Structures are given as C-alpha cells and as structure tokens.
Amino acid sequence: MDLSAGHVWVMISAALVLLMTPGLAFFYGGMTRAKAALNMMMMSFISIGLVAVVWVLWGYSMSGGDGVAQLFGNPFASFGMEGLLNTEDLIGAGYGATFAIITVALISGAIADRARFSSWALFVPIWVTLVYCPLAFMIWGGGLLSAEGAIGSWAGEAIDFAGGTVVHINAGMAGLILALILGKRKGFGKDPAQRPHNIPFVMLGAALLWFGWFGFNGGAASSAEEAGLIWVNTMAAPAAAMLGWLVTERIRDGRPTSLGAASGVVAGLVAITPACANVSPVGAIGLGAVAGVLAALAVGLKYKLGYDDSLDVVGVHLVAGIVGTLALGFIALPADGAGGGLFYGGGFAQLLAQVVAAVVSVAYCAILTVIIGLAIHKTVGFRVSEEEEVTGVDLTQHAESAYEFGGLGTGGTFVPHPATDRSAHEGSKEEVTA
C-alpha cells in the first residue's frame, strides 16, 4: 500500500506527541527545586523507555482487539506486534504508544522531590499494564464503556476524542493516590525553598506541550473539516484558560504570574482534549475559561486539605480533565442534527454518559493505583529517607546535579570519564600559572 497523506499525518502527530514528554520534563523540571530538577526530568525520560517496550510487547494488544470480560484485550493476541508486520496498523500502534507514555509521565509531578527512582521505574510498567491499557480498552477498544459494552449500552457511549478520561483523569487520580501514599515533603507549605527554581524552563515546557498537543488532539481527525475544528479548538481553549487563570490570580493574589500563565495553558489543553472534535470554537473558549478558573482555584486545595501534590497534577489534570469530560454533556454539538449536549436540546443522555465514564475512570484508577502503590511502598519502599530528601534527590538518586555553581564541586560525584576530571584540573593549573 502506498504511503498516503493520512498515514504521514498520523506519523507526524505521533512525533509531536512523543515530543510532549520531553516538554513535560522541562515543565516539571523547572517547577521543582534545583536539587531535584534532573530527577524530575529523568522520571519522564524513563517513562518513555519503559512504556515503549511494554507497548510493543503486550500493551498494544491489551488496549484493543479481542476482549477479556470487556476489561482488557488479550495481551498475547499481537505480542511483540508480530501480527502487525507488513500492515499499516503499525502506524496507529506507534501513535497509541505516545499517549501511554505521556499519561504515565504526568503522574510523576505529584511525587516530586521524594520518590525513589528505582521504585518509580518499577511502578511505571506495572501501572501502564494494569491501569492505562485496560481503561484505554474499556473506552476506545470496545470494552465496558463503549457503545456495545455492558456499561456503555446502559448509560450511553461517552465522548472522549483524545483522552480526557483515559489520559488526564487517569493520571490525575493516580497522582493523588501516590501523593497520599508517599506523604508530604519535609516543610510542605512552610519551606519557601519549595518553589519553582527555573520559570523559563516551565514556560518552555508549556510551549512544547502546546505545540505537541496539536498532534495529540488532531492525529485521529477523519476529515479536513474535523481537523480544522480540532486545530482551532486546541488553539482557543488553552488561550482562554490562560486568561482565566491570570484573572483569577490577579483578583486573588494581586499579581498575574508566569507560572500561572503556563499552568493555565496546560489546564486548557487538558479540558479541550476530550471535547476537541465535538464543540464549537465559541464553546471551546467558554470551556477553556471555566477550566482555567477552576484549576487555578483547585491547586490551592492541597494546602487546605493537606495532601502534597508537588506540581499540581491533581489541580490541573484531574480537575480540568473532569471539567472537559462533563462539559460535553452540556455543549457537545449535535451529530447529523441529532443528540448533542443539554444546551443544544439533546437532553440528559450525553451528560449521563459523561458522568458515568468519569466515575468509572476515577474508581478504577483509584482502586488499582492504591494496590500497586501500597505494594511497592510496603515492600521495596517508594519514598527516599528524610536525609536523602534534604540532600536532594538529584545527588542521592543519580549522583549528579543540574547545575555547577562556580566550580565548587556541587555538580555531583559521578565522573563520566577520567579525562573530564583531568582536563578540568589542568585548566585550573593553567589559570593559576597565568
């Protein structure tokens, strides 16, 4: 079969979505303290390595195909993707991998500064196997929540074009569970050092996420008309969300911030993800504005409720994901003149479907993540010691640090090659001689 424009677009979209995870690494890395920046970025990068391998071996099979009790696909049906060789299905399989990768990486922000890297590396393949793949199957692969599924046939099929439930509610709920299991950082809510160390990194990460999100939302477009609607909505919703977040900050705190602008963009992207192909551009603006305001308010709940969601995964992804998913019950456009959300005269049917999908996603993710997280925490341990946390997880987990301050030996203990140390030594001797 010849390579069509559609095939090329999906491949480009997959590359855009893959770029989002390094973008997330910058976004999260800049939000942490300087002594935890590399560890935070490594949690995203190791997610790429582990999930990519899992996806090729059995993850793809579990997310589609013949189902087991409508919960997950047969992991051996296309093990190693052997059955996809010499077919165009490999393009879609690769695209799907990038969604699984970033979903897992998103969770890491909730446990920044205090997680063992080895335990995170153990958590990633287990979670993507037991939580992400089954939920993707239930919603997109013909499982429980699909039109023919046991729940979907009763409550109606929920709209989730690009991952409001599968990606964002899923990641946000998992982040909340892990934050509760690991507990608060030392000095949470009191230590002024627990604030972003590099806002330009945060802004760069947000920009890369927004850029990649056009592939995230638009890769599955089935027509030029649909692609155009998705593109405009993916531009408009985060723009409105950024404005909503900044206005909220201005009223509440007296100043709009760069961190707020970046976070608002991401909240808007999260909210439009499930709705990108099913709301009007004006609806996207309204959805983004509401998501930006509610997410900005939600991030402060961790101080009132006492859970340490380090980088606001709950406030941004869980809250904005729920907002975007439920909003479709009100503002979804009618399909072929029928159905649609409540505001378009479609009745409560779509709203019921959206509520049920959100509740099932929250419950399934919460139960399985509690089991996985506690199993790791009670056996090998998920949290670093207090001493390691104070020293910084960059040094204690990786023997290196993000910055070398004035040649004072703060760059870590790991030397890649003896020549590195020797050349630096010789350079310093030459300077003294001169």
GROMACS .gro file of C-alpha atoms in nm:
model
  434
    1MET     CA    1   0.000   0.000   0.000
    2ASP     CA    2   0.129   0.347  -0.088
    3LEU     CA    3   0.204   0.594   0.186
    4SER     CA    4  -0.088   0.836   0.188
    5ALA     CA    5  -0.115   1.188   0.326
    6GLY     CA    6  -0.326   1.045   0.610
    7HIS     CA    7  -0.051   0.800   0.703
    8VAL     CA    8   0.208   1.078   0.703
    9TRP     CA    9  -0.010   1.300   0.921
   10VAL     CA   10  -0.054   1.028   1.184
   11MET     CA   11   0.322   0.967   1.188
   12ILE     CA   12   0.390   1.340   1.228
   13SER     CA   13   0.126   1.358   1.500
   14ALA     CA   14   0.292   1.067   1.681
   15ALA     CA   15   0.624   1.252   1.670
   16LEU     CA   16   0.455   1.565   1.807
   17VAL     CA   17   0.301   1.369   2.095
   18LEU     CA   18   0.632   1.198   2.172
   19LEU     CA   19   0.794   1.543   2.192
   20MET     CA   20   0.539   1.634   2.458
   21THR     CA   21   0.706   1.408   2.715
   22PRO     CA   22   1.047   1.584   2.696
   23GLY     CA   23   0.840   1.905   2.701
   24LEU     CA   24   0.676   1.780   3.018
   25ALA     CA   25   1.023   1.710   3.158
   26PHE     CA   26   1.113   2.078   3.115
   27PHE     CA   27   0.774   2.188   3.254
   28TYR     CA   28   0.806   1.971   3.565
   29GLY     CA   29   1.184   2.012   3.597
   30GLY     CA   30   1.154   2.388   3.616
   31MET     CA   31   0.883   2.367   3.880
   32THR     CA   32   1.099   2.170   4.125
   33ARG     CA   33   1.385   2.281   4.345
   34ALA     CA   34   1.727   2.299   4.181
   35LYS     CA   35   1.844   1.991   4.369
   36ALA     CA   36   1.559   1.779   4.226
   37ALA     CA   37   1.541   1.904   3.867
   38LEU     CA   38   1.729   1.619   3.699
   39ASN     CA   39   1.544   1.353   3.893
   40MET     CA   40   1.214   1.506   3.783
   41MET     CA   41   1.323   1.511   3.420
   42MET     CA   42   1.454   1.156   3.443
   43MET     CA   43   1.116   1.034   3.565
   44SER     CA   44   0.972   1.149   3.231
   45PHE     CA   45   1.255   1.006   3.025
   46ILE     CA   46   1.249   0.666   3.192
   47SER     CA   47   0.875   0.656   3.125
   48ILE     CA   48   0.950   0.681   2.753
   49GLY     CA   49   1.190   0.387   2.770
   50LEU     CA   50   0.978   0.157   2.983
   51VAL     CA   51   0.636   0.225   2.831
   52ALA     CA   52   0.765   0.200   2.474
   53VAL     CA   53   0.895  -0.150   2.543
   54VAL     CA   54   0.580  -0.257   2.728
   55TRP     CA   55   0.363  -0.120   2.449
   56VAL     CA   56   0.545  -0.316   2.181
   57LEU     CA   57   0.545  -0.641   2.378
   58TRP     CA   58   0.192  -0.654   2.523
   59GLY     CA   59   0.049  -0.307   2.590
   60TYR     CA   60  -0.086  -0.252   2.241
   61SER     CA   61  -0.260  -0.590   2.248
   62MET     CA   62  -0.421  -0.511   2.582
   63SER     CA   63  -0.567  -0.182   2.461
   64GLY     CA   64  -0.768  -0.329   2.173
   65GLY     CA   65  -0.865  -0.644   1.989
   66ASP     CA   66  -1.046  -0.938   2.145
   67GLY     CA   67  -1.152  -0.850   2.497
   68VAL     CA   68  -1.130  -1.041   2.822
   69ALA     CA   69  -1.455  -0.978   3.018
   70GLN     CA   70  -1.474  -0.637   2.841
   71LEU     CA   71  -1.190  -0.518   3.067
   72PHE     CA   72  -0.878  -0.554   2.854
   73GLY     CA   73  -0.755  -0.702   2.530
   74ASN     CA   74  -0.573  -1.033   2.504
   75PRO     CA   75  -0.207  -0.946   2.577
   76PHE     CA   76  -0.086  -1.231   2.355
   77ALA     CA   77  -0.301  -1.153   2.052
   78SER     CA   78  -0.035  -0.929   1.896
   79PHE     CA   79   0.254  -0.991   2.135
   80GLY     CA   80   0.560  -0.805   2.009
   81MET     CA   81   0.339  -0.666   1.732
   82GLU     CA   82   0.430  -0.969   1.522
   83GLY     CA   83   0.081  -0.979   1.374
   84LEU     CA   84   0.110  -0.619   1.257
   85LEU     CA   85   0.418  -0.664   1.042
   86ASN     CA   86   0.365  -0.558   0.681
   87THR     CA   87   0.043  -0.376   0.772
   88GLU     CA   88  -0.043  -0.008   0.806
   89ASP     CA   89  -0.172  -0.080   1.158
   90LEU     CA   90   0.182  -0.029   1.286
   91ILE     CA   91   0.138   0.346   1.229
   92GLY     CA   92  -0.163   0.361   1.459
   93ALA     CA   93   0.010   0.135   1.711
   94GLY     CA   94   0.304   0.374   1.729
   95TYR     CA   95   0.071   0.671   1.770
   96GLY     CA   96  -0.105   0.496   2.057
   97ALA     CA   97   0.226   0.434   2.234
   98THR     CA   98   0.291   0.806   2.270
   99PHE     CA   99  -0.038   0.851   2.458
  100ALA     CA  100   0.050   0.577   2.705
  101ILE     CA  101   0.395   0.728   2.757
  102ILE     CA  102   0.283   1.078   2.848
  103THR     CA  103  -0.003   0.954   3.065
  104VAL     CA  104   0.240   0.775   3.295
  105ALA     CA  105   0.488   1.063   3.290
  106LEU     CA  106   0.218   1.308   3.400
  107ILE     CA  107   0.175   1.120   3.729
  108SER     CA  108   0.534   1.184   3.836
  109GLY     CA  109   0.475   1.552   3.913
  110ALA     CA  110   0.261   1.464   4.213
  111ILE     CA  111   0.552   1.295   4.394
  112ALA     CA  112   0.839   1.526   4.301
  113ASP     CA  113   1.134   1.564   4.540
  114ARG     CA  114   1.072   1.249   4.743
  115ALA     CA  115   1.035   0.931   4.533
  116ARG     CA  116   1.293   0.659   4.483
  117PHE     CA  117   1.384   0.645   4.118
  118SER     CA  118   1.410   0.265   4.120
  119SER     CA  119   1.062   0.237   4.272
  120TRP     CA  120   0.922   0.472   4.008
  121ALA     CA  121   1.085   0.256   3.741
  122LEU     CA  122   0.906  -0.044   3.893
  123PHE     CA  123   0.574   0.139   3.917
  124VAL     CA  124   0.567   0.254   3.553
  125PRO     CA  125   0.540  -0.082   3.368
  126ILE     CA  126   0.301  -0.226   3.627
  127TRP     CA  127   0.070   0.075   3.618
  128VAL     CA  128   0.060   0.106   3.240
  129THR     CA  129  -0.021  -0.266   3.218
  130LEU     CA  130  -0.289  -0.284   3.486
  131VAL     CA  131  -0.443   0.063   3.468
  132TYR     CA  132  -0.376   0.251   3.144
  133CYS     CA  133  -0.418  -0.031   2.894
  134PRO     CA  134  -0.742  -0.169   3.045
  135LEU     CA  135  -0.900   0.177   3.070
  136ALA     CA  136  -0.800   0.254   2.712
  137PHE     CA  137  -0.966  -0.073   2.609
  138MET     CA  138  -1.283  -0.001   2.808
  139ILE     CA  139  -1.332   0.337   2.639
  140TRP     CA  140  -1.163   0.318   2.298
  141GLY     CA  141  -1.120  -0.054   2.235
  142GLY     CA  142  -1.476  -0.187   2.255
  143GLY     CA  143  -1.484  -0.261   2.628
  144LEU     CA  144  -1.724  -0.184   2.913
  145LEU     CA  145  -1.778   0.185   2.834
  146SER     CA  146  -1.809   0.153   2.457
  147ALA     CA  147  -2.145   0.155   2.279
  148GLU     CA  148  -2.162  -0.226   2.290
  149GLY     CA  149  -2.018  -0.262   2.640
  150ALA     CA  150  -2.214  -0.359   2.948
  151ILE     CA  151  -2.196  -0.006   3.094
  152GLY     CA  152  -2.197   0.188   2.768
  153SER     CA  153  -2.506   0.012   2.636
  154TRP     CA  154  -2.690   0.115   2.954
  155ALA     CA  155  -2.557   0.466   3.021
  156GLY     CA  156  -2.472   0.560   2.665
  157GLU     CA  157  -2.135   0.596   2.497
  158ALA     CA  158  -1.924   0.876   2.640
  159ILE     CA  159  -1.736   1.115   2.413
  160ASP     CA  160  -1.361   1.112   2.475
  161PHE     CA  161  -1.192   1.203   2.149
  162ALA     CA  162  -0.832   1.226   2.272
  163GLY     CA  163  -0.810   1.123   2.636
  164GLY     CA  164  -0.998   1.324   2.897
  165THR     CA  165  -1.068   1.005   3.090
  166VAL     CA  166  -0.800   0.767   2.965
  167VAL     CA  167  -0.517   1.018   2.997
  168HIS     CA  168  -0.595   1.310   3.228
  169ILE     CA  169  -0.849   1.186   3.482
  170ASN     CA  170  -0.649   0.866   3.495
  171ALA     CA  171  -0.314   1.041   3.553
  172GLY     CA  172  -0.459   1.298   3.793
  173MET     CA  173  -0.625   1.034   4.010
  174ALA     CA  174  -0.310   0.821   4.015
  175GLY     CA  175  -0.108   1.127   4.114
  176LEU     CA  176  -0.343   1.195   4.405
  177ILE     CA  177  -0.319   0.836   4.529
  178LEU     CA  178   0.061   0.830   4.515
  179ALA     CA  179   0.085   1.169   4.686
  180LEU     CA  180  -0.123   1.031   4.972
  181ILE     CA  181   0.080   0.709   4.993
  182LEU     CA  182   0.420   0.883   4.996
  183GLY     CA  183   0.308   1.160   5.229
  184LYS     CA  184   0.414   1.523   5.247
  185ARG     CA  185   0.756   1.662   5.176
  186LYS     CA  186   0.954   1.791   5.472
  187GLY     CA  187   0.848   2.153   5.518
  188PHE     CA  188   0.542   2.126   5.292
  189GLY     CA  189   0.352   2.454   5.294
  190LYS     CA  190   0.617   2.620   5.512
  191ASP     CA  191   0.956   2.592   5.340
  192PRO     CA  192   0.996   2.886   5.096
  193ALA     CA  193   1.259   2.684   4.906
  194GLN     CA  194   0.986   2.453   4.777
  195ARG     CA  195   0.906   2.667   4.478
  196PRO     CA  196   0.997   2.658   4.108
  197HIS     CA  197   1.368   2.713   4.052
  198ASN     CA  198   1.353   2.787   3.678
  199ILE     CA  199   1.041   2.957   3.541
  200PRO     CA  200   1.188   2.987   3.186
  201PHE     CA  201   1.205   2.603   3.181
  202VAL     CA  202   0.840   2.594   3.285
  203MET     CA  203   0.742   2.834   3.005
  204LEU     CA  204   0.949   2.637   2.752
  205GLY     CA  205   0.785   2.313   2.864
  206ALA     CA  206   0.438   2.464   2.834
  207ALA     CA  207   0.520   2.585   2.484
  208LEU     CA  208   0.641   2.239   2.378
  209LEU     CA  209   0.330   2.081   2.527
  210TRP     CA  210   0.101   2.321   2.340
  211PHE     CA  211   0.291   2.257   2.017
  212GLY     CA  212   0.272   1.881   2.055
  213TRP     CA  213  -0.094   1.891   2.159
  214PHE     CA  214  -0.198   1.970   1.801
  215GLY     CA  215  -0.081   1.619   1.717
  216PHE     CA  216  -0.229   1.482   2.040
  217ASN     CA  217  -0.577   1.609   1.951
  218GLY     CA  218  -0.554   1.623   1.574
  219GLY     CA  219  -0.385   1.296   1.488
  220ALA     CA  220  -0.710   1.100   1.475
  221ALA     CA  221  -0.904   1.353   1.266
  222SER     CA  222  -1.104   1.172   1.000
  223SER     CA  223  -1.170   1.464   0.764
  224ALA     CA  224  -1.039   1.807   0.675
  225GLU     CA  225  -1.343   1.967   0.837
  226GLU     CA  226  -1.287   1.782   1.162
  227ALA     CA  227  -0.915   1.856   1.157
  228GLY     CA  228  -0.984   2.227   1.117
  229LEU     CA  229  -1.226   2.230   1.409
  230ILE     CA  230  -0.978   2.043   1.628
  231TRP     CA  231  -0.694   2.280   1.537
  232VAL     CA  232  -0.893   2.595   1.617
  233ASN     CA  233  -1.028   2.449   1.942
  234THR     CA  234  -0.680   2.340   2.050
  235MET     CA  235  -0.566   2.698   1.999
  236ALA     CA  236  -0.868   2.872   2.155
  237ALA     CA  237  -0.932   2.670   2.472
  238PRO     CA  238  -0.583   2.698   2.626
  239ALA     CA  239  -0.567   3.065   2.530
  240ALA     CA  240  -0.892   3.130   2.719
  241ALA     CA  241  -0.779   2.911   3.009
  242MET     CA  242  -0.457   3.110   3.043
  243LEU     CA  243  -0.659   3.432   3.059
  244GLY     CA  244  -0.898   3.279   3.311
  245TRP     CA  245  -0.611   3.162   3.533
  246LEU     CA  246  -0.437   3.502   3.518
  247VAL     CA  247  -0.756   3.692   3.602
  248THR     CA  248  -0.810   3.457   3.898
  249GLU     CA  249  -0.456   3.523   4.019
  250ARG     CA  250  -0.499   3.898   3.975
  251ILE     CA  251  -0.816   3.900   4.185
  252ARG     CA  252  -0.697   3.651   4.446
  253ASP     CA  253  -0.327   3.734   4.479
  254GLY     CA  254  -0.293   4.081   4.330
  255ARG     CA  255  -0.047   3.974   4.058
  256PRO     CA  256  -0.064   3.756   3.745
  257THR     CA  257   0.236   3.520   3.725
  258SER     CA  258   0.436   3.344   3.456
  259LEU     CA  259   0.382   3.013   3.633
  260GLY     CA  260   0.008   3.083   3.626
  261ALA     CA  261   0.017   3.155   3.253
  262ALA     CA  262   0.197   2.827   3.181
  263SER     CA  263  -0.030   2.628   3.412
  264GLY     CA  264  -0.338   2.790   3.260
  265VAL     CA  265  -0.232   2.684   2.913
  266VAL     CA  266  -0.193   2.324   3.026
  267ALA     CA  267  -0.529   2.329   3.208
  268GLY     CA  268  -0.700   2.449   2.890
  269LEU     CA  269  -0.527   2.182   2.683
  270VAL     CA  270  -0.642   1.917   2.929
  271ALA     CA  271  -1.002   2.039   2.923
  272ILE     CA  272  -1.030   2.052   2.544
  273THR     CA  273  -0.873   1.709   2.494
  274PRO     CA  274  -1.193   1.501   2.520
  275ALA     CA  275  -1.403   1.770   2.351
  276CYS     CA  276  -1.179   1.897   2.070
  277ALA     CA  277  -1.383   1.746   1.786
  278ASN     CA  278  -1.728   1.792   1.940
  279VAL     CA  279  -1.762   2.155   2.050
  280SER     CA  280  -1.775   2.482   1.858
  281PRO     CA  281  -1.488   2.733   1.877
  282VAL     CA  282  -1.703   2.958   2.097
  283GLY     CA  283  -1.775   2.656   2.318
  284ALA     CA  284  -1.401   2.587   2.335
  285ILE     CA  285  -1.337   2.942   2.458
  286GLY     CA  286  -1.603   2.906   2.727
  287LEU     CA  287  -1.473   2.564   2.828
  288GLY     CA  288  -1.116   2.690   2.847
  289ALA     CA  289  -1.209   2.993   3.056
  290VAL     CA  290  -1.404   2.783   3.307
  291ALA     CA  291  -1.126   2.523   3.326
  292GLY     CA  292  -0.862   2.790   3.382
  293VAL     CA  293  -1.053   2.948   3.670
  294LEU     CA  294  -1.146   2.618   3.838
  295ALA     CA  295  -0.796   2.470   3.801
  296ALA     CA  296  -0.640   2.786   3.944
  297LEU     CA  297  -0.869   2.759   4.245
  298ALA     CA  298  -0.817   2.383   4.275
  299VAL     CA  299  -0.438   2.396   4.308
  300GLY     CA  300  -0.478   2.572   4.642
  301LEU     CA  301  -0.685   2.289   4.786
  302LYS     CA  302  -0.376   2.084   4.865
  303TYR     CA  303  -0.281   2.329   5.139
  304LYS     CA  304  -0.633   2.330   5.285
  305LEU     CA  305  -0.686   1.953   5.259
  306GLY     CA  306  -0.329   1.858   5.347
  307TYR     CA  307  -0.216   1.644   5.053
  308ASP     CA  308   0.118   1.723   4.892
  309ASP     CA  309   0.062   1.721   4.517
  310SER     CA  310   0.403   1.870   4.443
  311LEU     CA  311   0.346   2.005   4.091
  312ASP     CA  312  -0.033   2.039   4.080
  313VAL     CA  313  -0.116   1.724   3.886
  314VAL     CA  314  -0.448   1.696   4.070
  315GLY     CA  315  -0.549   2.058   4.026
  316VAL     CA  316  -0.457   2.074   3.659
  317HIS     CA  317  -0.512   1.725   3.518
  318LEU     CA  318  -0.777   1.568   3.738
  319VAL     CA  319  -0.990   1.879   3.778
  320ALA     CA  320  -0.956   2.011   3.423
  321GLY     CA  321  -0.999   1.657   3.287
  322ILE     CA  322  -1.327   1.619   3.475
  323VAL     CA  323  -1.440   1.965   3.362
  324GLY     CA  324  -1.371   1.884   2.997
  325THR     CA  325  -1.536   1.543   3.019
  326LEU     CA  326  -1.853   1.663   3.192
  327ALA     CA  327  -1.880   1.978   2.980
  328LEU     CA  328  -1.961   1.763   2.678
  329GLY     CA  329  -2.291   1.677   2.844
  330PHE     CA  330  -2.382   2.044   2.805
  331ILE     CA  331  -2.203   2.180   2.497
  332ALA     CA  332  -2.143   1.882   2.266
  333LEU     CA  333  -2.253   1.965   1.913
  334PRO     CA  334  -2.537   1.756   1.765
  335ALA     CA  335  -2.420   1.483   1.526
  336ASP     CA  336  -2.615   1.485   1.198
  337GLY     CA  337  -2.875   1.711   1.358
  338ALA     CA  338  -2.948   1.479   1.649
  339GLY     CA  339  -2.825   1.426   2.003
  340GLY     CA  340  -2.575   1.673   2.140
  341GLY     CA  341  -2.544   1.829   2.481
  342LEU     CA  342  -2.811   1.974   2.704
  343PHE     CA  343  -2.760   2.328   2.570
  344TYR     CA  344  -2.831   2.203   2.217
  345GLY     CA  345  -3.154   2.031   2.311
  346GLY     CA  346  -3.002   1.686   2.335
  347GLY     CA  347  -3.146   1.615   2.678
  348PHE     CA  348  -2.961   1.448   2.964
  349ALA     CA  349  -2.848   1.138   2.774
  350GLN     CA  350  -2.498   1.262   2.687
  351LEU     CA  351  -2.449   1.412   3.032
  352LEU     CA  352  -2.532   1.076   3.193
  353ALA     CA  353  -2.282   0.901   2.968
  354GLN     CA  354  -2.010   1.153   3.054
  355VAL     CA  355  -2.073   1.134   3.428
  356VAL     CA  356  -2.067   0.753   3.428
  357ALA     CA  357  -1.742   0.742   3.227
  358ALA     CA  358  -1.576   0.989   3.464
  359VAL     CA  359  -1.690   0.799   3.774
  360VAL     CA  360  -1.578   0.462   3.638
  361SER     CA  361  -1.240   0.608   3.537
  362VAL     CA  362  -1.184   0.762   3.882
  363ALA     CA  363  -1.290   0.447   4.066
  364TYR     CA  364  -1.094   0.201   3.852
  365CYS     CA  365  -0.776   0.408   3.860
  366ALA     CA  366  -0.803   0.475   4.235
  367ILE     CA  367  -0.850   0.111   4.333
  368LEU     CA  368  -0.573  -0.027   4.113
  369THR     CA  369  -0.327   0.254   4.192
  370VAL     CA  370  -0.380   0.206   4.567
  371ILE     CA  371  -0.298  -0.163   4.528
  372ILE     CA  372   0.011  -0.105   4.312
  373GLY     CA  373   0.138   0.193   4.510
  374LEU     CA  374   0.099   0.032   4.850
  375ALA     CA  375   0.254  -0.295   4.732
  376ILE     CA  376   0.568  -0.110   4.622
  377HIS     CA  377   0.570   0.121   4.924
  378LYS     CA  378   0.539  -0.165   5.176
  379THR     CA  379   0.797  -0.390   5.010
  380VAL     CA  380   1.086  -0.213   4.837
  381GLY     CA  381   0.984   0.133   4.958
  382PHE     CA  382   0.862   0.421   4.743
  383ARG     CA  383   0.996   0.720   4.935
  384VAL     CA  384   1.351   0.833   4.997
  385SER     CA  385   1.472   0.890   5.351
  386GLU     CA  386   1.444   1.234   5.510
  387GLU     CA  387   1.821   1.275   5.486
  388GLU     CA  388   1.817   1.195   5.115
  389GLU     CA  389   1.530   1.436   5.060
  390VAL     CA  390   1.716   1.719   5.235
  391THR     CA  391   2.035   1.645   5.042
  392GLY     CA  392   1.839   1.639   4.718
  393VAL     CA  393   1.722   1.351   4.503
  394ASP     CA  394   1.948   1.452   4.215
  395LEU     CA  395   2.256   1.366   4.419
  396THR     CA  396   2.115   1.075   4.617
  397GLN     CA  397   1.937   0.903   4.328
  398HIS     CA  398   2.165   0.990   4.034
  399ALA     CA  399   2.497   1.114   4.179
  400GLU     CA  400   2.471   1.433   3.976
  401SER     CA  401   2.301   1.771   3.984
  402ALA     CA  402   2.156   2.009   3.730
  403TYR     CA  403   2.393   2.298   3.796
  404GLU     CA  404   2.761   2.350   3.873
  405PHE     CA  405   2.780   2.662   4.087
  406GLY     CA  406   3.111   2.842   4.050
  407GLY     CA  407   3.328   2.530   4.030
  408LEU     CA  408   3.258   2.449   4.394
  409GLY     CA  409   3.215   2.079   4.334
  410THR     CA  410   2.837   2.086   4.354
  411GLY     CA  411   2.792   1.910   4.023
  412GLY     CA  412   2.769   1.560   4.167
  413THR     CA  413   3.001   1.269   4.235
  414PHE     CA  414   2.971   1.085   3.906
  415VAL     CA  415   3.257   1.135   3.656
  416PRO     CA  416   3.173   1.007   3.304
  417HIS     CA  417   3.541   0.966   3.205
  418PRO     CA  418   3.874   1.029   3.380
  419ALA     CA  419   3.971   1.273   3.107
  420THR     CA  420   3.689   1.501   3.215
  421ASP     CA  421   3.829   1.547   3.562
  422ARG     CA  422   4.192   1.565   3.440
  423SER     CA  423   4.123   1.829   3.176
  424ALA     CA  424   3.938   2.042   3.429
  425HIS     CA  425   4.233   2.005   3.669
  426GLU     CA  426   4.485   2.103   3.405
  427GLY     CA  427   4.274   2.401   3.305
  428SER     CA  428   4.271   2.530   3.661
  429LYS     CA  429   4.656   2.492   3.683
  430GLU     CA  430   4.700   2.694   3.366
  431GLU     CA  431   4.479   2.969   3.506
  432VAL     CA  432   4.687   2.983   3.826
  433THR     CA  433   5.017   2.994   3.626
  434ALA     CA  434   4.881   3.273   3.410
   0.00000   0.00000   0.00000
